[in-house]
PDB file of C-alpha atoms and ligand atoms in Angstrom:
ATOM      1  CA  MET A  87     -12.829   8.845  -1.292  1.00  0.00           C
ATOM      2  CA  ARG A  88     -10.827  11.303  -3.346  1.00  0.00           C
ATOM      3  CA  ILE A  89     -10.118  10.201  -6.918  1.00  0.00           C
ATOM      4  CA  VAL A  90      -7.068  11.618  -8.687  1.00  0.00           C
ATOM      5  CA  LEU A  91      -6.923  10.744 -12.379  1.00  0.00           C
ATOM      6  CA  THR A  92      -3.336  10.858 -13.583  1.00  0.00           C
ATOM      7  CA  HIS A  93      -1.963  10.495 -17.072  1.00  0.00           C
ATOM      8  CA  GLU A  94       1.454   9.033 -16.388  1.00  0.00           C
ATOM      9  CA  LEU A  95       2.534   6.514 -13.792  1.00  0.00           C
ATOM     10  CA  ASP A  96       5.318   8.817 -12.774  1.00  0.00           C
ATOM     11  CA  GLN A  97       2.865  11.620 -11.996  1.00  0.00           C
ATOM     12  CA  ALA A  98       1.026   9.434  -9.444  1.00  0.00           C
ATOM     13  CA  ALA A  99       4.298   8.379  -7.790  1.00  0.00           C
ATOM     14  CA  GLU A 100       5.419  12.019  -7.661  1.00  0.00           C
ATOM     15  CA  LEU A 101       2.171  13.143  -6.013  1.00  0.00           C
ATOM     16  CA  VAL A 102       2.264  10.400  -3.379  1.00  0.00           C
ATOM     17  CA  ALA A 103       5.984  10.821  -2.641  1.00  0.00           C
ATOM     18  CA  THR A 104       5.525  14.591  -2.313  1.00  0.00           C
ATOM     19  CA  GLU A 105       2.703  14.054   0.176  1.00  0.00           C
ATOM     20  CA  ILE A 106       4.819  11.612   2.223  1.00  0.00           C
ATOM     21  CA  LEU A 107       7.787  14.026   2.225  1.00  0.00           C
ATOM     22  CA  ARG A 108       5.526  16.914   3.240  1.00  0.00           C
ATOM     23  CA  GLN A 109       4.233  14.884   6.203  1.00  0.00           C
ATOM     24  CA  LEU A 110       7.789  13.790   7.086  1.00  0.00           C
ATOM     25  CA  ASP A 111       8.829  17.421   7.216  1.00  0.00           C
ATOM     26  CA  LYS A 112       6.067  18.147   9.715  1.00  0.00           C
ATOM     27  CA  LYS A 113       6.574  14.938  11.712  1.00  0.00           C
ATOM     28  CA  PRO A 114      10.073  13.374  11.788  1.00  0.00           C
ATOM     29  CA  LYS A 115       8.672  10.333  13.644  1.00  0.00           C
ATOM     30  CA  LEU A 116       6.299   9.548  10.790  1.00  0.00           C
ATOM     31  CA  VAL A 117       4.825   6.028  10.774  1.00  0.00           C
ATOM     32  CA  LEU A 118       4.404   4.562   7.304  1.00  0.00           C
ATOM     33  CA  GLY A 119       2.432   1.520   6.215  1.00  0.00           C
ATOM     34  CA  LEU A 120       4.061   0.092   3.095  1.00  0.00           C
ATOM     35  CA  ALA A 121       3.009  -2.144   0.229  1.00  0.00           C
ATOM     36  CA  THR A 122       4.964  -4.305  -2.181  1.00  0.00           C
ATOM     37  CA  GLY A 123       4.251  -5.202  -5.819  1.00  0.00           C
ATOM     38  CA  SER A 124       5.161  -3.313  -8.957  1.00  0.00           C
ATOM     39  CA  THR A 125       2.761  -0.431  -8.255  1.00  0.00           C
ATOM     40  CA  PRO A 126       4.565   1.453  -5.420  1.00  0.00           C
ATOM     41  CA  VAL A 127       8.090   1.124  -6.859  1.00  0.00           C
ATOM     42  CA  GLY A 128       8.008   4.673  -8.291  1.00  0.00           C
ATOM     43  CA  ILE A 129       7.107   6.131  -4.881  1.00  0.00           C
ATOM     44  CA  TYR A 130      10.037   4.344  -3.240  1.00  0.00           C
ATOM     45  CA  ARG A 131      12.430   5.526  -5.956  1.00  0.00           C
ATOM     46  CA  LYS A 132      11.362   9.125  -5.337  1.00  0.00           C
ATOM     47  CA  LEU A 133      11.710   8.784  -1.558  1.00  0.00           C
ATOM     48  CA  ALA A 134      15.195   7.307  -2.005  1.00  0.00           C
ATOM     49  CA  GLU A 135      16.162  10.134  -4.388  1.00  0.00           C
ATOM     50  CA  ALA A 136      14.894  12.752  -1.930  1.00  0.00           C
ATOM     51  CA  HIS A 137      17.043  11.162   0.796  1.00  0.00           C
ATOM     52  CA  GLN A 138      20.104  11.062  -1.461  1.00  0.00           C
ATOM     53  CA  ARG A 139      19.631  14.758  -2.252  1.00  0.00           C
ATOM     54  CA  GLY A 140      19.662  15.422   1.509  1.00  0.00           C
ATOM     55  CA  LYS A 141      15.978  16.336   1.494  1.00  0.00           C
ATOM     56  CA  ALA A 142      14.560  13.529   3.642  1.00  0.00           C
ATOM     57  CA  ASP A 143      15.675  12.136   6.981  1.00  0.00           C
ATOM     58  CA  PHE A 144      14.211   8.716   7.825  1.00  0.00           C
ATOM     59  CA  SER A 145      16.220   8.213  11.029  1.00  0.00           C
ATOM     60  CA  ARG A 146      13.140   8.447  13.261  1.00  0.00           C
ATOM     61  CA  VAL A 147      10.596   6.932  10.872  1.00  0.00           C
ATOM     62  CA  HIS A 148       8.930   3.569  11.572  1.00  0.00           C
ATOM     63  CA  THR A 149       7.604   1.399   8.753  1.00  0.00           C
ATOM     64  CA  PHE A 150       5.128  -1.464   8.882  1.00  0.00           C
ATOM     65  CA  ASN A 151       4.779  -3.641   5.835  1.00  0.00           C
ATOM     66  CA  LEU A 152       1.356  -4.931   4.960  1.00  0.00           C
ATOM     67  CA  ASP A 153       2.184  -8.533   4.348  1.00  0.00           C
ATOM     68  CA  GLU A 154       4.728 -11.298   3.817  1.00  0.00           C
ATOM     69  CA  TYR A 155       4.642 -14.842   2.498  1.00  0.00           C
ATOM     70  CA  LEU A 156       4.647 -17.532   5.151  1.00  0.00           C
ATOM     71  CA  ASP A 157       7.825 -19.561   5.597  1.00  0.00           C
ATOM     72  CA  LEU A 158      10.012 -18.028   2.910  1.00  0.00           C
ATOM     73  CA  PRO A 159      13.493 -18.114   4.462  1.00  0.00           C
ATOM     74  CA  ALA A 160      14.869 -14.700   5.543  1.00  0.00           C
ATOM     75  CA  GLY A 161      16.637 -13.079   2.601  1.00  0.00           C
ATOM     76  CA  HIS A 162      14.702 -15.098  -0.016  1.00  0.00           C
ATOM     77  CA  GLU A 163      14.566 -13.022  -3.151  1.00  0.00           C
ATOM     78  CA  ARG A 164      10.808 -13.534  -3.651  1.00  0.00           C
ATOM     79  CA  GLY A 165      10.168 -12.331  -0.087  1.00  0.00           C
ATOM     80  CA  TYR A 166       8.763  -8.901   0.595  1.00  0.00           C
ATOM     81  CA  ARG A 167      11.610  -8.033   2.988  1.00  0.00           C
ATOM     82  CA  TYR A 168      14.038  -8.537   0.145  1.00  0.00           C
ATOM     83  CA  PHE A 169      11.815  -6.449  -2.144  1.00  0.00           C
ATOM     84  CA  MET A 170      11.674  -3.596   0.364  1.00  0.00           C
ATOM     85  CA  ASP A 171      15.446  -3.677   0.940  1.00  0.00           C
ATOM     86  CA  GLU A 172      16.061  -3.530  -2.800  1.00  0.00           C
ATOM     87  CA  HIS A 173      13.602  -0.748  -3.540  1.00  0.00           C
ATOM     88  CA  LEU A 174      13.742   1.391  -0.420  1.00  0.00           C
ATOM     89  CA  PHE A 175      15.404   0.458   2.834  1.00  0.00           C
ATOM     90  CA  GLN A 176      18.992   0.097   1.595  1.00  0.00           C
ATOM     91  CA  HIS A 177      18.734   3.553  -0.021  1.00  0.00           C
ATOM     92  CA  ILE A 178      17.563   5.512   3.034  1.00  0.00           C
ATOM     93  CA  ASN A 179      18.780   6.029   6.604  1.00  0.00           C
ATOM     94  CA  ILE A 180      16.051   4.124   8.431  1.00  0.00           C
ATOM     95  CA  PRO A 181      17.385   2.137  11.432  1.00  0.00           C
ATOM     96  CA  ARG A 182      16.809  -1.639  10.974  1.00  0.00           C
ATOM     97  CA  GLU A 183      14.946  -1.806  14.276  1.00  0.00           C
ATOM     98  CA  ASN A 184      12.350   0.657  12.968  1.00  0.00           C
ATOM     99  CA  ILE A 185      11.396  -1.671  10.100  1.00  0.00           C
ATOM    100  CA  HIS A 186       8.526  -3.992  10.947  1.00  0.00           C
ATOM    101  CA  PHE A 187       6.992  -6.944   9.114  1.00  0.00           C
ATOM    102  CA  PRO A 188       4.184  -9.226  10.209  1.00  0.00           C
ATOM    103  CA  PRO A 189       5.570 -12.499  11.636  1.00  0.00           C
ATOM    104  CA  SER A 190       6.012 -14.999   8.826  1.00  0.00           C
ATOM    105  CA  GLU A 191       8.236 -17.734  10.235  1.00  0.00           C
ATOM    106  CA  GLY A 192       8.347 -19.971  13.303  1.00  0.00           C
ATOM    107  CA  SER A 193       5.568 -20.720  15.749  1.00  0.00           C
ATOM    108  CA  ASP A 194       3.115 -18.860  17.985  1.00  0.00           C
ATOM    109  CA  LEU A 195       2.039 -16.848  14.959  1.00  0.00           C
ATOM    110  CA  GLU A 196      -1.338 -15.733  16.301  1.00  0.00           C
ATOM    111  CA  ARG A 197       0.238 -14.218  19.400  1.00  0.00           C
ATOM    112  CA  ARG A 198       2.963 -12.555  17.326  1.00  0.00           C
ATOM    113  CA  CYS A 199       0.333 -11.118  14.968  1.00  0.00           C
ATOM    114  CA  VAL A 200      -1.274  -9.481  18.020  1.00  0.00           C
ATOM    115  CA  GLU A 201       2.171  -8.159  19.045  1.00  0.00           C
ATOM    116  CA  PHE A 202       2.634  -6.712  15.550  1.00  0.00           C
ATOM    117  CA  GLU A 203      -0.640  -4.822  15.953  1.00  0.00           C
ATOM    118  CA  GLU A 204       0.434  -3.663  19.427  1.00  0.00           C
ATOM    119  CA  ARG A 205       3.730  -2.391  18.041  1.00  0.00           C
ATOM    120  CA  ILE A 206       1.817  -0.239  15.531  1.00  0.00           C
ATOM    121  CA  LEU A 207      -0.128   1.299  18.407  1.00  0.00           C
ATOM    122  CA  GLU A 208       3.005   1.778  20.564  1.00  0.00           C
ATOM    123  CA  VAL A 209       4.593   4.018  17.939  1.00  0.00           C
ATOM    124  CA  GLY A 210       1.399   6.036  17.590  1.00  0.00           C
ATOM    125  CA  GLY A 211      -0.476   4.326  14.730  1.00  0.00           C
ATOM    126  CA  ILE A 212       0.100   4.491  10.990  1.00  0.00           C
ATOM    127  CA  ASP A 213       0.082   8.037   9.586  1.00  0.00           C
ATOM    128  CA  ILE A 214       0.077   7.131   5.885  1.00  0.00           C
ATOM    129  CA  GLN A 215      -0.717   3.725   4.477  1.00  0.00           C
ATOM    130  CA  VAL A 216       0.468   3.060   0.916  1.00  0.00           C
ATOM    131  CA  LEU A 217      -1.641   0.506  -0.976  1.00  0.00           C
ATOM    132  CA  GLY A 218      -1.861  -1.210  -4.324  1.00  0.00           C
ATOM    133  CA  ILE A 219      -4.717  -3.489  -5.265  1.00  0.00           C
ATOM    134  CA  GLY A 220      -4.964  -7.019  -6.599  1.00  0.00           C
ATOM    135  CA  SER A 221      -6.939  -7.720  -9.757  1.00  0.00           C
ATOM    136  CA  ASN A 222      -9.500  -9.465  -7.522  1.00  0.00           C
ATOM    137  CA  GLY A 223      -9.783  -6.382  -5.286  1.00  0.00           C
ATOM    138  CA  HIS A 224      -7.491  -7.588  -2.502  1.00  0.00           C
ATOM    139  CA  ILE A 225      -5.629  -5.039  -0.392  1.00  0.00           C
ATOM    140  CA  GLY A 226      -2.544  -6.377   1.369  1.00  0.00           C
ATOM    141  CA  PHE A 227      -3.355 -10.070   1.124  1.00  0.00           C
ATOM    142  CA  ASN A 228      -6.929  -9.613   2.299  1.00  0.00           C
ATOM    143  CA  GLU A 229      -8.554 -11.793  -0.293  1.00  0.00           C
ATOM    144  CA  PRO A 230     -12.250 -11.531  -1.228  1.00  0.00           C
ATOM    145  CA  MET A 231     -14.531 -12.560   1.623  1.00  0.00           C
ATOM    146  CA  SER A 232     -12.060 -11.344   4.261  1.00  0.00           C
ATOM    147  CA  SER A 233     -13.823  -9.804   7.245  1.00  0.00           C
ATOM    148  CA  LEU A 234     -14.011  -6.046   6.889  1.00  0.00           C
ATOM    149  CA  CYS A 235     -12.895  -5.796  10.555  1.00  0.00           C
ATOM    150  CA  SER A 236     -10.058  -8.310  10.242  1.00  0.00           C
ATOM    151  CA  ARG A 237      -6.714  -7.816  11.990  1.00  0.00           C
ATOM    152  CA  THR A 238      -3.252  -9.182  11.172  1.00  0.00           C
ATOM    153  CA  ARG A 239      -3.506 -12.904  10.499  1.00  0.00           C
ATOM    154  CA  ILE A 240      -2.665 -15.749   8.139  1.00  0.00           C
ATOM    155  CA  LYS A 241      -4.582 -15.894   4.862  1.00  0.00           C
ATOM    156  CA  THR A 242      -4.735 -18.568   2.210  1.00  0.00           C
ATOM    157  CA  LEU A 243      -4.169 -17.030  -1.216  1.00  0.00           C
ATOM    158  CA  THR A 244      -6.849 -17.472  -3.861  1.00  0.00           C
ATOM    159  CA  ASP A 245      -6.200 -19.165  -7.187  1.00  0.00           C
ATOM    160  CA  LYS A 246      -6.509 -15.750  -8.875  1.00  0.00           C
ATOM    161  CA  THR A 247      -3.746 -14.243  -6.724  1.00  0.00           C
ATOM    162  CA  LEU A 248      -1.526 -17.298  -7.135  1.00  0.00           C
ATOM    163  CA  THR A 249      -1.930 -17.045 -10.919  1.00  0.00           C
ATOM    164  CA  ASP A 250      -1.314 -13.257 -10.937  1.00  0.00           C
ATOM    165  CA  ASN A 251       1.830 -13.647  -8.831  1.00  0.00           C
ATOM    166  CA  SER A 252       3.141 -16.735 -10.643  1.00  0.00           C
ATOM    167  CA  ARG A 253       4.994 -14.346 -12.993  1.00  0.00           C
ATOM    168  CA  PHE A 254       7.568 -13.834 -10.232  1.00  0.00           C
ATOM    169  CA  TYR A 255       8.343 -17.572  -9.967  1.00  0.00           C
ATOM    170  CA  ALA A 256      10.288 -19.794 -12.321  1.00  0.00           C
ATOM    171  CA  GLU A 257       8.584 -22.921 -13.605  1.00  0.00           C
ATOM    172  CA  GLY A 258       8.682 -25.623 -10.948  1.00  0.00           C
ATOM    173  CA  GLU A 259       9.743 -23.181  -8.234  1.00  0.00           C
ATOM    174  CA  HIS A 260       7.787 -23.402  -4.967  1.00  0.00           C
ATOM    175  CA  GLN A 261       5.188 -20.615  -4.731  1.00  0.00           C
ATOM    176  CA  PRO A 262       3.805 -19.992  -1.240  1.00  0.00           C
ATOM    177  CA  GLU A 263       0.031 -20.369  -0.845  1.00  0.00           C
ATOM    178  CA  LEU A 264      -0.100 -18.793   2.601  1.00  0.00           C
ATOM    179  CA  ALA A 265       0.726 -15.276   3.690  1.00  0.00           C
ATOM    180  CA  VAL A 266       0.483 -13.103   6.788  1.00  0.00           C
ATOM    181  CA  THR A 267      -1.282  -9.814   6.225  1.00  0.00           C
ATOM    182  CA  MET A 268      -2.504  -6.784   8.117  1.00  0.00           C
ATOM    183  CA  GLY A 269      -6.288  -7.032   8.307  1.00  0.00           C
ATOM    184  CA  ILE A 270      -8.757  -4.701   6.663  1.00  0.00           C
ATOM    185  CA  GLY A 271      -9.487  -3.294  10.131  1.00  0.00           C
ATOM    186  CA  THR A 272      -5.761  -2.653  10.625  1.00  0.00           C
ATOM    187  CA  ILE A 273      -5.573  -0.803   7.301  1.00  0.00           C
ATOM    188  CA  LEU A 274      -8.665   1.282   8.059  1.00  0.00           C
ATOM    189  CA  ASP A 275      -7.035   2.495  11.317  1.00  0.00           C
ATOM    190  CA  ALA A 276      -4.405   4.438   9.312  1.00  0.00           C
ATOM    191  CA  ARG A 277      -4.880   8.218   9.402  1.00  0.00           C
ATOM    192  CA  LYS A 278      -4.439   8.571   5.650  1.00  0.00           C
ATOM    193  CA  ILE A 279      -4.534   5.972   2.911  1.00  0.00           C
ATOM    194  CA  VAL A 280      -3.152   6.353  -0.600  1.00  0.00           C
ATOM    195  CA  LEU A 281      -3.909   3.683  -3.176  1.00  0.00           C
ATOM    196  CA  GLN A 282      -2.443   3.610  -6.667  1.00  0.00           C
ATOM    197  CA  ALA A 283      -3.722   1.440  -9.519  1.00  0.00           C
ATOM    198  CA  PHE A 284      -2.346   1.180 -13.023  1.00  0.00           C
ATOM    199  CA  GLY A 285      -3.473  -0.841 -16.032  1.00  0.00           C
ATOM    200  CA  ALA A 286      -6.670  -2.318 -17.433  1.00  0.00           C
ATOM    201  CA  LYS A 287      -6.134  -5.479 -15.356  1.00  0.00           C
ATOM    202  CA  LYS A 288      -7.119  -3.438 -12.291  1.00  0.00           C
ATOM    203  CA  SER A 289     -10.172  -1.698 -13.827  1.00  0.00           C
ATOM    204  CA  GLU A 290     -12.817  -4.126 -12.539  1.00  0.00           C
ATOM    205  CA  ALA A 291     -11.344  -4.057  -9.009  1.00  0.00           C
ATOM    206  CA  ILE A 292     -11.274  -0.241  -9.121  1.00  0.00           C
ATOM    207  CA  ARG A 293     -14.869  -0.031 -10.315  1.00  0.00           C
ATOM    208  CA  ALA A 294     -15.993  -2.276  -7.431  1.00  0.00           C
ATOM    209  CA  THR A 295     -13.756  -0.404  -4.941  1.00  0.00           C
ATOM    210  CA  VAL A 296     -15.093   3.038  -5.835  1.00  0.00           C
ATOM    211  CA  GLU A 297     -18.628   2.503  -7.075  1.00  0.00           C
ATOM    212  CA  GLY A 298     -19.608  -0.942  -5.862  1.00  0.00           C
ATOM    213  CA  PRO A 299     -21.370  -1.633  -2.592  1.00  0.00           C
ATOM    214  CA  VAL A 300     -19.145  -2.021   0.465  1.00  0.00           C
ATOM    215  CA  SER A 301     -18.684  -5.752   0.403  1.00  0.00           C
ATOM    216  CA  SER A 302     -16.121  -8.329   1.408  1.00  0.00           C
ATOM    217  CA  SER A 303     -16.364  -9.684  -2.126  1.00  0.00           C
ATOM    218  CA  CYS A 304     -14.170  -6.681  -3.058  1.00  0.00           C
ATOM    219  CA  PRO A 305     -11.926  -5.908  -0.030  1.00  0.00           C
ATOM    220  CA  GLY A 306     -10.911  -2.570  -1.610  1.00  0.00           C
ATOM    221  CA  SER A 307     -14.513  -1.364  -1.238  1.00  0.00           C
ATOM    222  CA  ALA A 308     -13.953  -1.215   2.548  1.00  0.00           C
ATOM    223  CA  LEU A 309     -11.956   1.965   1.837  1.00  0.00           C
ATOM    224  CA  GLN A 310     -15.307   3.715   1.296  1.00  0.00           C
ATOM    225  CA  LEU A 311     -15.571   3.567   5.108  1.00  0.00           C
ATOM    226  CA  HIS A 312     -12.305   5.459   5.587  1.00  0.00           C
ATOM    227  CA  PRO A 313     -12.417   9.263   5.975  1.00  0.00           C
ATOM    228  CA  ALA A 314      -9.138  10.153   4.226  1.00  0.00           C
ATOM    229  CA  THR A 315      -8.400   7.839   1.306  1.00  0.00           C
ATOM    230  CA  THR A 316      -7.062   9.061  -2.035  1.00  0.00           C
ATOM    231  CA  LEU A 317      -6.951   6.865  -5.124  1.00  0.00           C
ATOM    232  CA  TYR A 318      -4.422   7.673  -7.864  1.00  0.00           C
ATOM    233  CA  LEU A 319      -5.576   6.050 -11.093  1.00  0.00           C
ATOM    234  CA  ASP A 320      -4.231   5.937 -14.621  1.00  0.00           C
ATOM    235  CA  PRO A 321      -6.726   6.063 -17.538  1.00  0.00           C
ATOM    236  CA  ASP A 322      -6.737   2.261 -17.968  1.00  0.00           C
ATOM    237  CA  SER A 323      -7.465   1.410 -14.344  1.00  0.00           C
ATOM    238  CA  ALA A 324     -10.164   4.133 -14.289  1.00  0.00           C
ATOM    239  CA  SER A 325     -11.730   2.979 -17.563  1.00  0.00           C
ATOM    240  CA  GLN A 326     -14.713   1.189 -15.999  1.00  0.00           C
ATOM    241  CA  LEU A 327     -15.735   3.991 -13.622  1.00  0.00           C
ATOM    242  CA  ARG A 328     -19.232   5.165 -14.537  1.00  0.00           C
ATOM    243  CA  GLU A 329     -18.799   8.609 -12.924  1.00  0.00           C
ATOM    244  CA  ARG A 330     -15.406   9.442 -14.444  1.00  0.00           C
ATOM    245  CA  LYS A 331     -16.562  12.842 -15.723  1.00  0.00           C
ATOM    246  CA  TYR A 332     -17.720  13.790 -12.242  1.00  0.00           C
ATOM    247  CA  TYR A 333     -14.361  12.785 -10.693  1.00  0.00           C
ATOM    248  CA  GLU A 334     -12.534  14.879 -13.305  1.00  0.00           C
ATOM    249  CA  ARG A 335     -14.668  17.941 -12.524  1.00  0.00           C
ATOM    250  CA  ALA A 336     -14.269  17.412  -8.765  1.00  0.00           C
ATOM    251  CA  GLN A 337     -10.503  17.117  -9.201  1.00  0.00           C
ATOM    252  CA  GLN A 338     -10.342  20.405 -11.153  1.00  0.00           C
ATOM    253  CA  LEU A 339     -12.448  22.315  -8.632  1.00  0.00           C
ATOM    254  CA  GLN A 340     -10.529  20.935  -5.663  1.00  0.00           C
ATOM    255  CA  SER A 341      -7.149  21.708  -7.191  1.00  0.00           C
ATOM    256  CA  LYS A 342      -8.318  25.292  -7.743  1.00  0.00           C
ATOM    257  CA  LEU A 343      -9.097  25.530  -4.009  1.00  0.00           C
ATOM    258  CA  ARG A 344      -5.670  24.063  -3.236  1.00  0.00           C
ATOM    259  CA  GLN A 345      -3.922  26.561  -5.545  1.00  0.00           C
ATOM    260  CA  GLU A 346      -5.760  29.371  -3.777  1.00  0.00           C
ATOM    261  CA  GLY A 347      -4.328  27.989  -0.503  1.00  0.00           C
ATOM    262  CA  ARG A 348      -7.790  27.356   0.879  1.00  0.00           C
ATOM    263  CA  LEU A 349      -7.362  23.619   1.530  1.00  0.00           C
TER     264      LEU A 349
HETATM  265  C1  GLP B 521       0.370  -8.435  -4.007  1.00  0.00           C
HETATM  266  C2  GLP B 521       0.466  -7.638  -2.710  1.00  0.00           C
HETATM  267  C3  GLP B 521      -0.462  -6.444  -2.705  1.00  0.00           C
HETATM  268  C4  GLP B 521      -0.342  -5.684  -4.018  1.00  0.00           C
HETATM  269  C5  GLP B 521      -0.745  -6.590  -5.154  1.00  0.00           C
HETATM  270  C6  GLP B 521      -0.702  -5.915  -6.508  1.00  0.00           C
HETATM  271  O1  GLP B 521      -0.584  -9.438  -3.996  1.00  0.00           O
HETATM  272  N1  GLP B 521       0.197  -8.428  -1.551  1.00  0.00           N
HETATM  273  O2  GLP B 521      -0.148  -5.607  -1.595  1.00  0.00           O
HETATM  274  O3  GLP B 521      -1.134  -4.535  -3.981  1.00  0.00           O
HETATM  275  O4  GLP B 521       0.138  -7.698  -5.172  1.00  0.00           O
HETATM  276  O5  GLP B 521       0.551  -6.041  -7.098  1.00  0.00           O
HETATM  277  P1  GLP B 521       1.086  -5.166  -8.304  1.00  0.00           P
HETATM  278  O6  GLP B 521       1.325  -3.794  -7.744  1.00  0.00           O
HETATM  279  O7  GLP B 521       2.349  -5.828  -8.729  1.00  0.00           O
HETATM  280  O8  GLP B 521       0.032  -5.185  -9.330  1.00  0.00           O
END
């Protein structure tokens, strides 16, 4: 796990967006795994800006979103499709048919979850998976105690997640308790993973993700099993890391190697 300690939210978004654009340059048929929530918004803004400046062509890109609430009608403004349209898809030239979400309406959901996984494989697997993290350590909607090998499926949201996400719902408005999410196994199949975390609310989840044992009680800790994961953390989310000094020193030495063009 590579830890990058950043001082401004914008710096993390810039670093991740630059990495995505660099990969897109090398591979026009890039396959992206995408997250929702407030955390990745800066990345999407920078990707959209790059496209508007004529610097990024998404016409051959495929995207797979991590998760979606079950049974929210298409176009519902709390839905993750709506969120992605608002923040990214309507600002770039990705063909609609290249945008993929796990099945979240209708019947035969288990079979369609398998088809979603097959579609990822058909286009060559996810090159870069963008992640945020829940305050209880969830990635996607893989709540604590999810199998570390899980695949795309329906999950019941925990009370903690429902409370955290209640800020998006008006009083009395129906808040879904079920969601469809890529599994932890699905996420770990990505070639590269980038996870951003901002704010003290995430510090316990980040401590358990980075320094805790690999355990389903913190789904983020499964990322310790992945060979190419980078975490971009602000000072507040990193505040409970015991080895912070070591990560700072490692970051300085590695960036020196990068500047010398040796990495
Ligand atoms: C939701 C999403 C996650 C996201 C998390 C954190 O529960 N399913 O993918 O990482 O929220 O959200 P935020 O970035 O708003 O803190």
